[in-house]
Amino acid sequence: MKEKITFKTSKVSLVLGIALLIVMIPLWVTFVSLFFMPEMNIVGAIIAILVGSMFLGLPTYGGIAAIAGYFKSGAKLRQAVKRYGKENLCNHIREHSVSVYSTPVIGSKVYFTDKFVIDPGTVVIDYNEIVLMYKHIHRSNAGAVSSVCFQLLDGTGWYLCKSIKDEEIQEYMQLCFQHNPKIMLGYTNDNLERSKELTKQFKKGEITVPE
């Protein structure tokens, strides 16, 4: 029986982003109303702005970023499906997968084939697009979650393989490196600067993604 593969951007980040912004609206209303209080003075206004930017600004930015991330993922995924064809991508996964990462609990999969890194709910990445790979750790009140960051020539960064273990990170980095020896591995200042230079060259049309 063939594995069912659906190319559709997950709406989790969109829903969470909208929910977060909805929660923040009454808090912002309360915050703004402080400035209309008769007792408010310059010192109080400065303190309110500093406190507000920290406790309201960051969550609001997080909500907007989550929504923006959803549309960014959707655009690149639709572009790949249009270019290669949904059925062709499904067949390619079934016939050419070298390794598959399955996220614990959630069960979402990232397929590493002989040509692409494919997360059917997020993005299709050609190995030749990858400039830099490194371990990324997202910290929150719920704890720390590791993933692999794929920095691409076009300047976008994609965080795949959520909750991945360190030994698996090295395994997948080496796998990608085998398909594209130009990939820089590890988060260092030199690698970051070099990736920025390559992105500038790519956007100027000085370099392209090899077919």
PDB file of C-alpha atoms in Angstrom:
ATOM      1  CA  MET A   1       0.000   0.000   0.000  1.00  0.00           C
ATOM      2  CA  LYS A   2       1.395   3.377  -1.034  1.00  0.00           C
ATOM      3  CA  GLU A   3       2.126   5.905   1.691  1.00  0.00           C
ATOM      4  CA  LYS A   4      -0.232   8.863   1.415  1.00  0.00           C
ATOM      5  CA  ILE A   5       1.773  12.063   1.031  1.00  0.00           C
ATOM      6  CA  THR A   6      -0.067  15.382   1.202  1.00  0.00           C
ATOM      7  CA  PHE A   7       1.556  18.613   0.121  1.00  0.00           C
ATOM      8  CA  LYS A   8      -0.234  21.163   2.231  1.00  0.00           C
ATOM      9  CA  THR A   9       1.128  23.859   4.498  1.00  0.00           C
ATOM     10  CA  SER A  10       0.280  23.164   8.137  1.00  0.00           C
ATOM     11  CA  LYS A  11      -2.076  25.776   9.567  1.00  0.00           C
ATOM     12  CA  VAL A  12      -0.718  25.348  13.111  1.00  0.00           C
ATOM     13  CA  SER A  13       1.503  28.451  12.959  1.00  0.00           C
ATOM     14  CA  LEU A  14      -1.303  30.488  11.366  1.00  0.00           C
ATOM     15  CA  VAL A  15      -3.827  29.492  14.045  1.00  0.00           C
ATOM     16  CA  LEU A  16      -1.360  30.059  16.885  1.00  0.00           C
ATOM     17  CA  GLY A  17      -0.332  33.426  15.450  1.00  0.00           C
ATOM     18  CA  ILE A  18      -3.925  34.634  15.105  1.00  0.00           C
ATOM     19  CA  ALA A  19      -4.828  33.335  18.569  1.00  0.00           C
ATOM     20  CA  LEU A  20      -1.860  35.139  20.092  1.00  0.00           C
ATOM     21  CA  LEU A  21      -2.779  38.425  18.413  1.00  0.00           C
ATOM     22  CA  ILE A  22      -6.401  38.106  19.553  1.00  0.00           C
ATOM     23  CA  VAL A  23      -5.219  37.608  23.141  1.00  0.00           C
ATOM     24  CA  MET A  24      -2.943  40.642  22.826  1.00  0.00           C
ATOM     25  CA  ILE A  25      -5.641  43.054  21.557  1.00  0.00           C
ATOM     26  CA  PRO A  26      -7.341  43.800  24.937  1.00  0.00           C
ATOM     27  CA  LEU A  27      -3.899  44.065  26.551  1.00  0.00           C
ATOM     28  CA  TRP A  28      -2.849  46.663  23.978  1.00  0.00           C
ATOM     29  CA  VAL A  29      -6.120  48.564  24.506  1.00  0.00           C
ATOM     30  CA  THR A  30      -5.451  48.669  28.241  1.00  0.00           C
ATOM     31  CA  PHE A  31      -1.847  49.711  27.627  1.00  0.00           C
ATOM     32  CA  VAL A  32      -2.785  52.593  25.291  1.00  0.00           C
ATOM     33  CA  SER A  33      -5.472  53.806  27.699  1.00  0.00           C
ATOM     34  CA  LEU A  34      -2.757  54.420  30.303  1.00  0.00           C
ATOM     35  CA  PHE A  35      -1.460  57.357  28.267  1.00  0.00           C
ATOM     36  CA  PHE A  36      -4.822  59.117  28.529  1.00  0.00           C
ATOM     37  CA  MET A  37      -4.854  59.027  32.312  1.00  0.00           C
ATOM     38  CA  PRO A  38      -4.540  62.523  33.941  1.00  0.00           C
ATOM     39  CA  GLU A  39      -1.782  61.301  36.262  1.00  0.00           C
ATOM     40  CA  MET A  40       0.439  60.147  33.407  1.00  0.00           C
ATOM     41  CA  ASN A  41       3.680  62.153  33.147  1.00  0.00           C
ATOM     42  CA  ILE A  42       6.806  61.882  30.976  1.00  0.00           C
ATOM     43  CA  VAL A  43       8.631  59.537  33.354  1.00  0.00           C
ATOM     44  CA  GLY A  44       5.589  57.314  33.648  1.00  0.00           C
ATOM     45  CA  ALA A  45       5.181  57.276  29.861  1.00  0.00           C
ATOM     46  CA  ILE A  46       8.804  56.221  29.339  1.00  0.00           C
ATOM     47  CA  ILE A  47       8.500  53.419  31.903  1.00  0.00           C
ATOM     48  CA  ALA A  48       5.218  52.283  30.343  1.00  0.00           C
ATOM     49  CA  ILE A  49       6.775  52.186  26.879  1.00  0.00           C
ATOM     50  CA  LEU A  50       9.772  50.165  28.077  1.00  0.00           C
ATOM     51  CA  VAL A  51       7.625  47.672  29.990  1.00  0.00           C
ATOM     52  CA  GLY A  52       5.044  47.499  27.205  1.00  0.00           C
ATOM     53  CA  SER A  53       7.620  46.846  24.501  1.00  0.00           C
ATOM     54  CA  MET A  54       8.941  43.899  26.496  1.00  0.00           C
ATOM     55  CA  PHE A  55       5.753  42.255  27.707  1.00  0.00           C
ATOM     56  CA  LEU A  56       3.468  43.193  24.808  1.00  0.00           C
ATOM     57  CA  GLY A  57       5.825  43.858  21.914  1.00  0.00           C
ATOM     58  CA  LEU A  58       7.606  40.503  21.924  1.00  0.00           C
ATOM     59  CA  PRO A  59       4.464  38.308  22.003  1.00  0.00           C
ATOM     60  CA  THR A  60       2.861  40.503  19.343  1.00  0.00           C
ATOM     61  CA  TYR A  61       5.935  40.183  17.147  1.00  0.00           C
ATOM     62  CA  GLY A  62       5.838  36.417  17.720  1.00  0.00           C
ATOM     63  CA  GLY A  63       2.239  36.257  16.523  1.00  0.00           C
ATOM     64  CA  ILE A  64       2.973  38.312  13.416  1.00  0.00           C
ATOM     65  CA  ALA A  65       6.087  36.222  12.685  1.00  0.00           C
ATOM     66  CA  ALA A  66       4.069  32.995  12.984  1.00  0.00           C
ATOM     67  CA  ILE A  67       1.492  34.254  10.488  1.00  0.00           C
ATOM     68  CA  ALA A  68       4.200  35.514   8.118  1.00  0.00           C
ATOM     69  CA  GLY A  69       5.969  32.155   8.387  1.00  0.00           C
ATOM     70  CA  TYR A  70       2.801  30.342   7.342  1.00  0.00           C
ATOM     71  CA  PHE A  71       2.451  32.404   4.168  1.00  0.00           C
ATOM     72  CA  LYS A  72       6.187  32.138   3.422  1.00  0.00           C
ATOM     73  CA  SER A  73       6.032  28.346   3.671  1.00  0.00           C
ATOM     74  CA  GLY A  74       2.890  28.200   1.576  1.00  0.00           C
ATOM     75  CA  ALA A  75       4.380  30.299  -1.220  1.00  0.00           C
ATOM     76  CA  LYS A  76       7.578  28.247  -1.570  1.00  0.00           C
ATOM     77  CA  LEU A  77       5.718  24.947  -1.279  1.00  0.00           C
ATOM     78  CA  ARG A  78       3.210  25.958  -3.984  1.00  0.00           C
ATOM     79  CA  GLN A  79       6.083  27.070  -6.177  1.00  0.00           C
ATOM     80  CA  ALA A  80       7.779  23.664  -5.870  1.00  0.00           C
ATOM     81  CA  VAL A  81       4.551  21.733  -6.490  1.00  0.00           C
ATOM     82  CA  LYS A  82       3.855  23.844  -9.571  1.00  0.00           C
ATOM     83  CA  ARG A  83       7.383  23.349 -10.895  1.00  0.00           C
ATOM     84  CA  TYR A  84       7.791  19.622 -10.305  1.00  0.00           C
ATOM     85  CA  GLY A  85       4.202  18.383 -10.067  1.00  0.00           C
ATOM     86  CA  LYS A  86       2.587  16.863  -6.984  1.00  0.00           C
ATOM     87  CA  GLU A  87       2.497  13.307  -8.342  1.00  0.00           C
ATOM     88  CA  ASN A  88       6.101  13.515  -9.538  1.00  0.00           C
ATOM     89  CA  LEU A  89       7.227  14.655  -6.092  1.00  0.00           C
ATOM     90  CA  CYS A  90       5.271  11.843  -4.418  1.00  0.00           C
ATOM     91  CA  ASN A  91       6.817   9.260  -6.742  1.00  0.00           C
ATOM     92  CA  HIS A  92      10.244  10.768  -6.192  1.00  0.00           C
ATOM     93  CA  ILE A  93       9.836  10.427  -2.421  1.00  0.00           C
ATOM     94  CA  ARG A  94       8.713   6.805  -2.703  1.00  0.00           C
ATOM     95  CA  GLU A  95      11.479   5.796  -5.101  1.00  0.00           C
ATOM     96  CA  HIS A  96      14.440   7.939  -4.080  1.00  0.00           C
ATOM     97  CA  SER A  97      14.234   8.524  -0.318  1.00  0.00           C
ATOM     98  CA  VAL A  98      17.596   7.898   1.327  1.00  0.00           C
ATOM     99  CA  SER A  99      16.426   8.652   4.869  1.00  0.00           C
ATOM    100  CA  VAL A 100      13.247   9.808   6.616  1.00  0.00           C
ATOM    101  CA  TYR A 101      12.989  11.814   9.823  1.00  0.00           C
ATOM    102  CA  SER A 102       9.730  11.419  11.746  1.00  0.00           C
ATOM    103  CA  THR A 103       8.948  14.013  14.416  1.00  0.00           C
ATOM    104  CA  PRO A 104       8.210  12.362  17.801  1.00  0.00           C
ATOM    105  CA  VAL A 105       4.557  12.438  18.908  1.00  0.00           C
ATOM    106  CA  ILE A 106       3.384  14.571  15.964  1.00  0.00           C
ATOM    107  CA  GLY A 107       4.654  12.085  13.396  1.00  0.00           C
ATOM    108  CA  SER A 108       5.238  14.624  10.602  1.00  0.00           C
ATOM    109  CA  LYS A 109       8.009  13.539   8.248  1.00  0.00           C
ATOM    110  CA  VAL A 110      10.962  15.081   6.462  1.00  0.00           C
ATOM    111  CA  TYR A 111      12.204  13.085   3.488  1.00  0.00           C
ATOM    112  CA  PHE A 112      15.842  13.174   2.420  1.00  0.00           C
ATOM    113  CA  THR A 113      16.042  11.952  -1.171  1.00  0.00           C
ATOM    114  CA  ASP A 114      18.929  11.877  -3.640  1.00  0.00           C
ATOM    115  CA  LYS A 115      17.993  15.391  -4.828  1.00  0.00           C
ATOM    116  CA  PHE A 116      15.751  17.131  -2.282  1.00  0.00           C
ATOM    117  CA  VAL A 117      14.960  17.679   1.373  1.00  0.00           C
ATOM    118  CA  ILE A 118      11.158  17.500   1.430  1.00  0.00           C
ATOM    119  CA  ASP A 119       8.811  18.458   4.240  1.00  0.00           C
ATOM    120  CA  PRO A 120       5.386  18.066   2.571  1.00  0.00           C
ATOM    121  CA  GLY A 121       3.834  20.520   5.021  1.00  0.00           C
ATOM    122  CA  THR A 122       6.498  23.182   4.754  1.00  0.00           C
ATOM    123  CA  VAL A 123       9.010  23.246   1.904  1.00  0.00           C
ATOM    124  CA  VAL A 124      10.873  21.434  -0.877  1.00  0.00           C
ATOM    125  CA  ILE A 125      14.604  22.207  -0.830  1.00  0.00           C
ATOM    126  CA  ASP A 126      17.088  21.320  -3.565  1.00  0.00           C
ATOM    127  CA  TYR A 127      20.424  20.356  -1.985  1.00  0.00           C
ATOM    128  CA  ASN A 128      22.109  22.856  -4.309  1.00  0.00           C
ATOM    129  CA  GLU A 129      20.082  25.682  -2.707  1.00  0.00           C
ATOM    130  CA  ILE A 130      21.554  25.034   0.728  1.00  0.00           C
ATOM    131  CA  VAL A 131      24.342  27.372   1.818  1.00  0.00           C
ATOM    132  CA  LEU A 132      24.541  26.695   5.548  1.00  0.00           C
ATOM    133  CA  MET A 133      23.219  24.131   8.009  1.00  0.00           C
ATOM    134  CA  TYR A 134      23.346  24.275  11.781  1.00  0.00           C
ATOM    135  CA  LYS A 135      21.601  23.141  14.941  1.00  0.00           C
ATOM    136  CA  HIS A 136      18.918  25.555  16.099  1.00  0.00           C
ATOM    137  CA  ILE A 137      17.448  25.569  19.599  1.00  0.00           C
ATOM    138  CA  HIS A 138      14.083  27.205  20.291  1.00  0.00           C
ATOM    139  CA  ARG A 139      13.581  27.932  23.978  1.00  0.00           C
ATOM    140  CA  SER A 140      10.243  28.633  25.627  1.00  0.00           C
ATOM    141  CA  ASN A 141       8.487  28.084  28.952  1.00  0.00           C
ATOM    142  CA  ALA A 142       7.693  24.572  27.741  1.00  0.00           C
ATOM    143  CA  GLY A 143      11.388  23.783  27.337  1.00  0.00           C
ATOM    144  CA  ALA A 144      13.995  23.669  24.553  1.00  0.00           C
ATOM    145  CA  VAL A 145      13.365  22.100  21.152  1.00  0.00           C
ATOM    146  CA  SER A 146      16.166  21.367  18.697  1.00  0.00           C
ATOM    147  CA  SER A 147      15.813  21.476  14.922  1.00  0.00           C
ATOM    148  CA  VAL A 148      18.031  21.779  11.863  1.00  0.00           C
ATOM    149  CA  CYS A 149      18.268  25.178  10.184  1.00  0.00           C
ATOM    150  CA  PHE A 150      18.671  25.146   6.410  1.00  0.00           C
ATOM    151  CA  GLN A 151      19.933  28.539   5.212  1.00  0.00           C
ATOM    152  CA  LEU A 152      19.338  28.933   1.481  1.00  0.00           C
ATOM    153  CA  LEU A 153      20.878  30.998  -1.295  1.00  0.00           C
ATOM    154  CA  ASP A 154      17.806  33.230  -1.476  1.00  0.00           C
ATOM    155  CA  GLY A 155      18.367  34.261   2.141  1.00  0.00           C
ATOM    156  CA  THR A 156      15.502  32.286   3.670  1.00  0.00           C
ATOM    157  CA  GLY A 157      15.994  29.983   6.634  1.00  0.00           C
ATOM    158  CA  TRP A 158      13.949  26.837   7.266  1.00  0.00           C
ATOM    159  CA  TYR A 159      13.776  25.031  10.604  1.00  0.00           C
ATOM    160  CA  LEU A 160      12.994  21.381   9.984  1.00  0.00           C
ATOM    161  CA  CYS A 161      13.215  18.095  11.900  1.00  0.00           C
ATOM    162  CA  LYS A 162      11.726  19.340  15.179  1.00  0.00           C
ATOM    163  CA  SER A 163      12.822  17.614  18.405  1.00  0.00           C
ATOM    164  CA  ILE A 164      15.803  16.044  16.661  1.00  0.00           C
ATOM    165  CA  LYS A 165      18.652  14.483  18.660  1.00  0.00           C
ATOM    166  CA  ASP A 166      22.257  15.689  18.354  1.00  0.00           C
ATOM    167  CA  GLU A 167      23.520  12.479  16.765  1.00  0.00           C
ATOM    168  CA  GLU A 168      20.738  12.661  14.169  1.00  0.00           C
ATOM    169  CA  ILE A 169      21.626  16.271  13.369  1.00  0.00           C
ATOM    170  CA  GLN A 170      25.170  15.230  12.477  1.00  0.00           C
ATOM    171  CA  GLU A 171      23.850  12.346  10.410  1.00  0.00           C
ATOM    172  CA  TYR A 172      21.556  14.540   8.314  1.00  0.00           C
ATOM    173  CA  MET A 173      24.145  17.288   7.954  1.00  0.00           C
ATOM    174  CA  GLN A 174      26.610  14.778   6.541  1.00  0.00           C
ATOM    175  CA  LEU A 175      23.944  13.317   4.263  1.00  0.00           C
ATOM    176  CA  CYS A 176      23.212  16.762   2.792  1.00  0.00           C
ATOM    177  CA  PHE A 177      26.923  17.534   2.553  1.00  0.00           C
ATOM    178  CA  GLN A 178      27.422  14.395   0.455  1.00  0.00           C
ATOM    179  CA  HIS A 179      24.948  15.770  -2.091  1.00  0.00           C
ATOM    180  CA  ASN A 180      26.386  19.303  -1.959  1.00  0.00           C
ATOM    181  CA  PRO A 181      29.984  19.591  -0.643  1.00  0.00           C
ATOM    182  CA  LYS A 182      29.688  23.405  -0.764  1.00  0.00           C
ATOM    183  CA  ILE A 183      27.329  23.424   2.231  1.00  0.00           C
ATOM    184  CA  MET A 184      28.856  25.083   5.292  1.00  0.00           C
ATOM    185  CA  LEU A 185      28.203  23.204   8.517  1.00  0.00           C
ATOM    186  CA  GLY A 186      27.890  24.822  11.924  1.00  0.00           C
ATOM    187  CA  TYR A 187      26.835  28.183  13.342  1.00  0.00           C
ATOM    188  CA  THR A 188      29.933  30.402  13.236  1.00  0.00           C
ATOM    189  CA  ASN A 189      30.496  34.075  12.442  1.00  0.00           C
ATOM    190  CA  ASP A 190      32.566  33.173   9.373  1.00  0.00           C
ATOM    191  CA  ASN A 191      29.843  30.870   8.030  1.00  0.00           C
ATOM    192  CA  LEU A 192      27.146  33.479   8.643  1.00  0.00           C
ATOM    193  CA  GLU A 193      29.130  36.213   6.872  1.00  0.00           C
ATOM    194  CA  ARG A 194      29.900  33.925   3.941  1.00  0.00           C
ATOM    195  CA  SER A 195      26.244  32.910   3.614  1.00  0.00           C
ATOM    196  CA  LYS A 196      25.236  36.590   3.514  1.00  0.00           C
ATOM    197  CA  GLU A 197      27.793  37.248   0.771  1.00  0.00           C
ATOM    198  CA  LEU A 198      26.484  34.338  -1.297  1.00  0.00           C
ATOM    199  CA  THR A 199      22.894  35.559  -0.871  1.00  0.00           C
ATOM    200  CA  LYS A 200      23.895  39.026  -2.109  1.00  0.00           C
ATOM    201  CA  GLN A 201      25.576  37.466  -5.153  1.00  0.00           C
ATOM    202  CA  PHE A 202      22.513  35.299  -5.789  1.00  0.00           C
ATOM    203  CA  LYS A 203      20.116  38.252  -5.632  1.00  0.00           C
ATOM    204  CA  LYS A 204      22.358  40.216  -8.029  1.00  0.00           C
ATOM    205  CA  GLY A 205      22.253  37.294 -10.465  1.00  0.00           C
ATOM    206  CA  GLU A 206      25.986  36.658 -10.141  1.00  0.00           C
ATOM    207  CA  ILE A 207      25.402  33.038  -9.090  1.00  0.00           C
ATOM    208  CA  THR A 208      22.503  30.632  -9.667  1.00  0.00           C
ATOM    209  CA  VAL A 209      21.251  27.340  -8.262  1.00  0.00           C
ATOM    210  CA  PRO A 210      22.831  24.518 -10.334  1.00  0.00           C
ATOM    211  CA  GLU A 211      20.295  22.276 -12.062  1.00  0.00           C
TER     212      GLU A 211
END
